[in-house]
PDB file of C-alpha atoms in Angstrom:
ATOM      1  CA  UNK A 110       0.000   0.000   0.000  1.00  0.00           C
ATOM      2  CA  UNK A 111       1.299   3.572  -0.769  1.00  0.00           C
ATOM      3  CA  UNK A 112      -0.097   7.068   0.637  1.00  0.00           C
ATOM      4  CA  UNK A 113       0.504   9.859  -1.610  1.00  0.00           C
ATOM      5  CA  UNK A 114      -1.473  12.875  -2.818  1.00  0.00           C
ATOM      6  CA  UNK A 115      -5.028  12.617  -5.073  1.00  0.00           C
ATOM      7  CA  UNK A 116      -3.886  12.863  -8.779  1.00  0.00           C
ATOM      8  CA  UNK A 117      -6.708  13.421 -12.012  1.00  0.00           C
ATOM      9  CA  UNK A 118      -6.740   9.813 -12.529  1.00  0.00           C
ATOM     10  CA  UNK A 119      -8.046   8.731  -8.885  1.00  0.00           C
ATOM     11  CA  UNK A 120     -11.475  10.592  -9.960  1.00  0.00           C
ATOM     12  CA  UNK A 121     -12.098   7.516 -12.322  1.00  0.00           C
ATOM     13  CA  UNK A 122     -10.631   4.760  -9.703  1.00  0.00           C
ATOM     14  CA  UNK A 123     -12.496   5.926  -7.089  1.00  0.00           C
ATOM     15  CA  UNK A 124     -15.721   6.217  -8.775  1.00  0.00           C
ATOM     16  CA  UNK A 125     -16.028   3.001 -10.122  1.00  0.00           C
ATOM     17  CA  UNK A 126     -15.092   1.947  -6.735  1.00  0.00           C
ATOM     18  CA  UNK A 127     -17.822   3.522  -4.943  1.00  0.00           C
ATOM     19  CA  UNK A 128     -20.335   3.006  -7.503  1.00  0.00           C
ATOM     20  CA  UNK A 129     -19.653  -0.681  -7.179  1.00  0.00           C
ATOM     21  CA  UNK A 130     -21.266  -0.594  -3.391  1.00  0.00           C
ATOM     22  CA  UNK A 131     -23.783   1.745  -4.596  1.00  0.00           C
ATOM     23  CA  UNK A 132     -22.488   4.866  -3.999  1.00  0.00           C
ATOM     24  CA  UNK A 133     -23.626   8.321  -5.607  1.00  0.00           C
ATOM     25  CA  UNK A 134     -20.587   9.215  -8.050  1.00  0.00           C
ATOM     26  CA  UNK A 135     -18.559  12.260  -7.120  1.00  0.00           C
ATOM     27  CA  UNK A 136     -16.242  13.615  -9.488  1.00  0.00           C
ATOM     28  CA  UNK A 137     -16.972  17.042  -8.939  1.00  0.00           C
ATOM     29  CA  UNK A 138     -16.443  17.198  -5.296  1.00  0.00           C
ATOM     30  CA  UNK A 139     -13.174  15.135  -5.974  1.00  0.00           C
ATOM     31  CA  UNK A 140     -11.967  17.924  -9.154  1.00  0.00           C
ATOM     32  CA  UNK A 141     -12.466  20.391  -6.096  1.00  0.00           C
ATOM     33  CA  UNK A 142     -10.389  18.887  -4.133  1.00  0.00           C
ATOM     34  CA  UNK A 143      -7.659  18.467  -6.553  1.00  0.00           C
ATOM     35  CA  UNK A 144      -8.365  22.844  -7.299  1.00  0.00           C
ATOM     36  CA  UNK A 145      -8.202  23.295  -3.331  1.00  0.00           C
ATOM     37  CA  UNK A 146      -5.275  20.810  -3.097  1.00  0.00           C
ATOM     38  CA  UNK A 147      -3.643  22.977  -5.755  1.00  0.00           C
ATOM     39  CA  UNK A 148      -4.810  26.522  -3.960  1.00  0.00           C
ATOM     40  CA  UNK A 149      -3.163  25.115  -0.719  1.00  0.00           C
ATOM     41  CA  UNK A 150      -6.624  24.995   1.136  1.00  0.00           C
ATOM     42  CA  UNK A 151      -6.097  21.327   1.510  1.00  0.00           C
ATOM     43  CA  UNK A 152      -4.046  17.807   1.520  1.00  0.00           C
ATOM     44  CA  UNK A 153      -6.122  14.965   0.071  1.00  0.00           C
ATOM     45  CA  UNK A 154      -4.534  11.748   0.611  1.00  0.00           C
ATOM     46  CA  UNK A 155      -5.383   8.518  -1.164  1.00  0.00           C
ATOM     47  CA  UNK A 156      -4.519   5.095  -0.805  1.00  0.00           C
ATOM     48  CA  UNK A 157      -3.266   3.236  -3.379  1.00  0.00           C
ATOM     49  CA  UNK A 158      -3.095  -0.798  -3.622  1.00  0.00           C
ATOM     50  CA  UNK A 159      -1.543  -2.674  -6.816  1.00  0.00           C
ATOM     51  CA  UNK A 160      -1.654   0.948  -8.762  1.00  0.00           C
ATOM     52  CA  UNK A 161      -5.413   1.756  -7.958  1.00  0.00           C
ATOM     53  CA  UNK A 162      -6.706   4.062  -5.440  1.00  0.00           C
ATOM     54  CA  UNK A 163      -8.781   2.154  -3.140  1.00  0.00           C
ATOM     55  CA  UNK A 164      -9.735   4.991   0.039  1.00  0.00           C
ATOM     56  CA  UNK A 165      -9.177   8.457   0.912  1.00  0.00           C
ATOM     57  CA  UNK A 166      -8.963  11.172   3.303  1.00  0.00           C
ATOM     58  CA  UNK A 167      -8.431  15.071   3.365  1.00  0.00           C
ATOM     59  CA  UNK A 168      -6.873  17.763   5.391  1.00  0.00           C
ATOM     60  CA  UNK A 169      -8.567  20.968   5.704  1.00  0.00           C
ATOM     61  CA  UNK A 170      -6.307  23.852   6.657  1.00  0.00           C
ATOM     62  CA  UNK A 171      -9.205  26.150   7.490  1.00  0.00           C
ATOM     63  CA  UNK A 172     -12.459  24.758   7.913  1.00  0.00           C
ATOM     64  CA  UNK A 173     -15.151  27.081   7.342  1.00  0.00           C
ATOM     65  CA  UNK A 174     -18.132  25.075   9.249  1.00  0.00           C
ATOM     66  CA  UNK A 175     -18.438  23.472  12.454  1.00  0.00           C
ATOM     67  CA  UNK A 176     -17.320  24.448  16.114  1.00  0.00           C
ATOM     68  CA  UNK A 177     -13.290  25.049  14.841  1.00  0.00           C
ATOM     69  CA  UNK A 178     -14.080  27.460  12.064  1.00  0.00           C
ATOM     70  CA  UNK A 179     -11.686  30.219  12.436  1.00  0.00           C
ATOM     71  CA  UNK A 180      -9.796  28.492  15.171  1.00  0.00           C
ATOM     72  CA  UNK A 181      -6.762  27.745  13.533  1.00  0.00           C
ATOM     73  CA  UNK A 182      -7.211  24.168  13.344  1.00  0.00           C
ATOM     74  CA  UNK A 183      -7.108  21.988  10.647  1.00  0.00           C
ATOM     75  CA  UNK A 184      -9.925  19.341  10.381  1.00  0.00           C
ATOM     76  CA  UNK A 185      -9.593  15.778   8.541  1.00  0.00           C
ATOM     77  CA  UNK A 186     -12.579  15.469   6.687  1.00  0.00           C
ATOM     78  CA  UNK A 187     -14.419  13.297   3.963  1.00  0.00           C
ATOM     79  CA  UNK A 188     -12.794  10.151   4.894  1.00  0.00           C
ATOM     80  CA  UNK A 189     -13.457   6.803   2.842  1.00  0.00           C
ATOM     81  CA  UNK A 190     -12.202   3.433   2.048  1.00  0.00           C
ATOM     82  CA  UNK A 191     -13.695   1.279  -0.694  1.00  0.00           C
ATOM     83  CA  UNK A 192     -15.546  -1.309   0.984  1.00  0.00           C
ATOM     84  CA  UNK A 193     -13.236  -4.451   0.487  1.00  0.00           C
ATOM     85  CA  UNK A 194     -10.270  -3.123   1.496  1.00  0.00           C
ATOM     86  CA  UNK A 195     -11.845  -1.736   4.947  1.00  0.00           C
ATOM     87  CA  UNK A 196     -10.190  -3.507   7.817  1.00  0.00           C
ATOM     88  CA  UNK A 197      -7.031  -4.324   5.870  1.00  0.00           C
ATOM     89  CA  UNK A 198      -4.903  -1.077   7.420  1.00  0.00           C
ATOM     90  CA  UNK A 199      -6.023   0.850   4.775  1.00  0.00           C
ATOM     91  CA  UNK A 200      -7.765   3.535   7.147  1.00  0.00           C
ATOM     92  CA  UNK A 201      -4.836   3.528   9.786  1.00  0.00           C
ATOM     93  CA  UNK A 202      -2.603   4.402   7.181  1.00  0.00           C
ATOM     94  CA  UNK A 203      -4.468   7.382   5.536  1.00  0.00           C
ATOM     95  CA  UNK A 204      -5.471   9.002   9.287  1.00  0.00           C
ATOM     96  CA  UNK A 205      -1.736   8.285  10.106  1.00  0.00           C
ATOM     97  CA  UNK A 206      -0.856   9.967   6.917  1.00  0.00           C
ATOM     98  CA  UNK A 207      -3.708  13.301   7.924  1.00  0.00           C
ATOM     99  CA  UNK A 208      -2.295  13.363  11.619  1.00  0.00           C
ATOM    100  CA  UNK A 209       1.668  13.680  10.270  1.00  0.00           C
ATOM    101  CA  UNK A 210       0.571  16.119   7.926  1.00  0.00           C
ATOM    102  CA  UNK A 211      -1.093  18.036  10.471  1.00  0.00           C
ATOM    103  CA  UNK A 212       1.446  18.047  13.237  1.00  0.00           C
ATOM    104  CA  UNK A 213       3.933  19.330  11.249  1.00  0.00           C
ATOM    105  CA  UNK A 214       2.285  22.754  11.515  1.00  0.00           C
ATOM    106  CA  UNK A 215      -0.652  22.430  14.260  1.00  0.00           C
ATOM    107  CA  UNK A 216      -0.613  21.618  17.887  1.00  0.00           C
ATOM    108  CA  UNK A 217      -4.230  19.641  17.752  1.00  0.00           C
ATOM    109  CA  UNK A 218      -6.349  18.280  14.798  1.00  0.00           C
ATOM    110  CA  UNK A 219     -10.703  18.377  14.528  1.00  0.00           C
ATOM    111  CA  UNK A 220     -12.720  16.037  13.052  1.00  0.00           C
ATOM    112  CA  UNK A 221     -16.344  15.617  12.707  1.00  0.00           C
ATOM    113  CA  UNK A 222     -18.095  12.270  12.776  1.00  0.00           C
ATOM    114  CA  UNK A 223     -21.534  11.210  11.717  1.00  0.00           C
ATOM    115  CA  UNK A 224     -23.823   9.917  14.352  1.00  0.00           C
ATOM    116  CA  UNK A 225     -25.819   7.027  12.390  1.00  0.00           C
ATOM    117  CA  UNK A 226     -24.715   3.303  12.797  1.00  0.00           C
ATOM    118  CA  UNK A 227     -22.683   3.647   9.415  1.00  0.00           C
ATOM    119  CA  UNK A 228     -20.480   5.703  10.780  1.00  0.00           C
ATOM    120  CA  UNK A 229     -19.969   3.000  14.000  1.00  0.00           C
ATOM    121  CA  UNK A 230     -16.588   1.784  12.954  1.00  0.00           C
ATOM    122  CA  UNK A 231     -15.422   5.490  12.224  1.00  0.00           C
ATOM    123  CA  UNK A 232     -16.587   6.194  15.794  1.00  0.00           C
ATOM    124  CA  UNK A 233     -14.902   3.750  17.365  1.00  0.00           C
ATOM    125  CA  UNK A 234     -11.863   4.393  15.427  1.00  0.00           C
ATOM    126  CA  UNK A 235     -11.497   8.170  16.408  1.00  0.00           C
ATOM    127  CA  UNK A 236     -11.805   7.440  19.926  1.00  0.00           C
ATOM    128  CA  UNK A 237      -8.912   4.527  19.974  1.00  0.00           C
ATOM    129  CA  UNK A 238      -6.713   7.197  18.225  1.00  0.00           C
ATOM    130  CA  UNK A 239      -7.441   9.567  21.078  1.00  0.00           C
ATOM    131  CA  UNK A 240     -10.086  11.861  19.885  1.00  0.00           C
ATOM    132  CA  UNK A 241     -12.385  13.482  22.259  1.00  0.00           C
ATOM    133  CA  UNK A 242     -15.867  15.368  22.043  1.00  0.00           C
ATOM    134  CA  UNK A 243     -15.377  19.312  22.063  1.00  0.00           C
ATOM    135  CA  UNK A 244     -18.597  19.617  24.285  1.00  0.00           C
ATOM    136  CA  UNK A 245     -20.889  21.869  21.775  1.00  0.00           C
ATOM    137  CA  UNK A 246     -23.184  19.084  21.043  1.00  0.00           C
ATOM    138  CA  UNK A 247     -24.275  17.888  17.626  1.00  0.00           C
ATOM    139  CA  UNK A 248     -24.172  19.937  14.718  1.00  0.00           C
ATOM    140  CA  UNK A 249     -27.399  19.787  11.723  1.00  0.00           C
ATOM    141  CA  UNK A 250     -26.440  20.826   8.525  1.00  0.00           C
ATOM    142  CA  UNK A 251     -23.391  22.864   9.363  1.00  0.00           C
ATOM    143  CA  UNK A 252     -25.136  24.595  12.389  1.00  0.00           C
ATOM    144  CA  UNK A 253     -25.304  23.568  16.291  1.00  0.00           C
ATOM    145  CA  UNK A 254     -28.322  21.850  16.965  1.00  0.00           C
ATOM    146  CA  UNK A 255     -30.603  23.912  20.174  1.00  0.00           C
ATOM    147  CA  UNK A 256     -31.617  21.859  22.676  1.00  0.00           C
ATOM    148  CA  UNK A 257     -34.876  19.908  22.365  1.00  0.00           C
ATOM    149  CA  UNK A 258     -34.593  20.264  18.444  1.00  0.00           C
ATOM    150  CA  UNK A 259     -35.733  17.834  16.539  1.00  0.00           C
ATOM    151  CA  UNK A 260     -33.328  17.029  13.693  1.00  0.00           C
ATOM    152  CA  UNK A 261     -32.641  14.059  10.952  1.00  0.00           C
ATOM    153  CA  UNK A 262     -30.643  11.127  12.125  1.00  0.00           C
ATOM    154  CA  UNK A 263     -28.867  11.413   8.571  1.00  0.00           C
ATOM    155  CA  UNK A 264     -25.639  11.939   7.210  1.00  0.00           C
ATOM    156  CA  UNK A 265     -25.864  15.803   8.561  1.00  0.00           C
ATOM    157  CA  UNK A 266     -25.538  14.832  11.974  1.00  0.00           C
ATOM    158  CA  UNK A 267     -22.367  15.218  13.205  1.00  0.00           C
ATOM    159  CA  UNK A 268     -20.445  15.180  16.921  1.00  0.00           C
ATOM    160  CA  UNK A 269     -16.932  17.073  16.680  1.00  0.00           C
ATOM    161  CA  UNK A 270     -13.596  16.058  18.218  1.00  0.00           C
ATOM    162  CA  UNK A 271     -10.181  17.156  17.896  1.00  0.00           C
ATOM    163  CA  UNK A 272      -7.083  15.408  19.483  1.00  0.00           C
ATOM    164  CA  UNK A 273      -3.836  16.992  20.786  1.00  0.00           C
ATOM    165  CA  UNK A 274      -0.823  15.858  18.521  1.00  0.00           C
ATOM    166  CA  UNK A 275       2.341  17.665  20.324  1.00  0.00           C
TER     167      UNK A 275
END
């Protein structure tokens, strides 16, 4: 397996990937990402396995939603692994690659993590690494979520945590 940053041709990998569990294609948030890689708003990592890009994961220098935006923290966001290569190391190695990345210039690192079942073994994963809640509560759509409000258990539910690195 080899880390290394998202290149044109991992739109095409990654697409038939996904769309072979069922997955809503997404070049054009991928050609962002490649623009914002280029702009230096972002790292997006990719895993690669026998010349293919099977998973990947991104490192936002200045997030623009959730409780760190404008804190000077990086987040690692839209994280993914092509179901058969989950639980092979492929995940480890693209948060270990996010984590380096982000140390080198930041004394902590955010994430945000949807609250549905899919999202279980991401869960569980953040909080072996050493993640922790950041105590807002759970964010709808980009916005904190009042007390008492009713909102979608969907992919737009999402509890923050960030983790120390130095």
């Amino acid at each position: 397996m080899k880390i290394r940053s998202m290149q044109p041709e991992d739109i095409q990998a990654l697409s038939e990937g996904f769309a072979a569990q069922g997955w809503q294609p997404r070049q054009e948030v991928w050609r962002r990402y490649l623009e914002e890689e280029a702009a230096g708003k972002r790292a997006t990592f990719v895993a690669e396995i026998d010349g293919r890009a099977v998973g990947y994961v991104n490192l936002v220098y200045a997030p623009e939603h959730g409780p760190f935006a404008g804190s000077g923290l990086p987040e690692i966001s839209d994280f993914n692994v092509i179901a058969p290569y989950r639980r092979q190391g492929v995940g480890k190695a693209l948060m270990d690659a996010a984590e380096e990345a982000a140390a080198r210039d930041y004394e902590a690192v955010t994430i945000g993590v949807g609250l549905h079942s899919g999202y279980g073994s991401a869960q569980r994963m953040y909080v072996k690494r050493g993640y922790i809640p950041d105590g807002s509560g759970v964010w709808y759509r980009d916005r904190l979520a009042a007390e008492g409000e009713a909102v979608a258990n969907d992919d737009d539910l999402v509890l923050y945590l960030s983790k120390k690195l130095r």
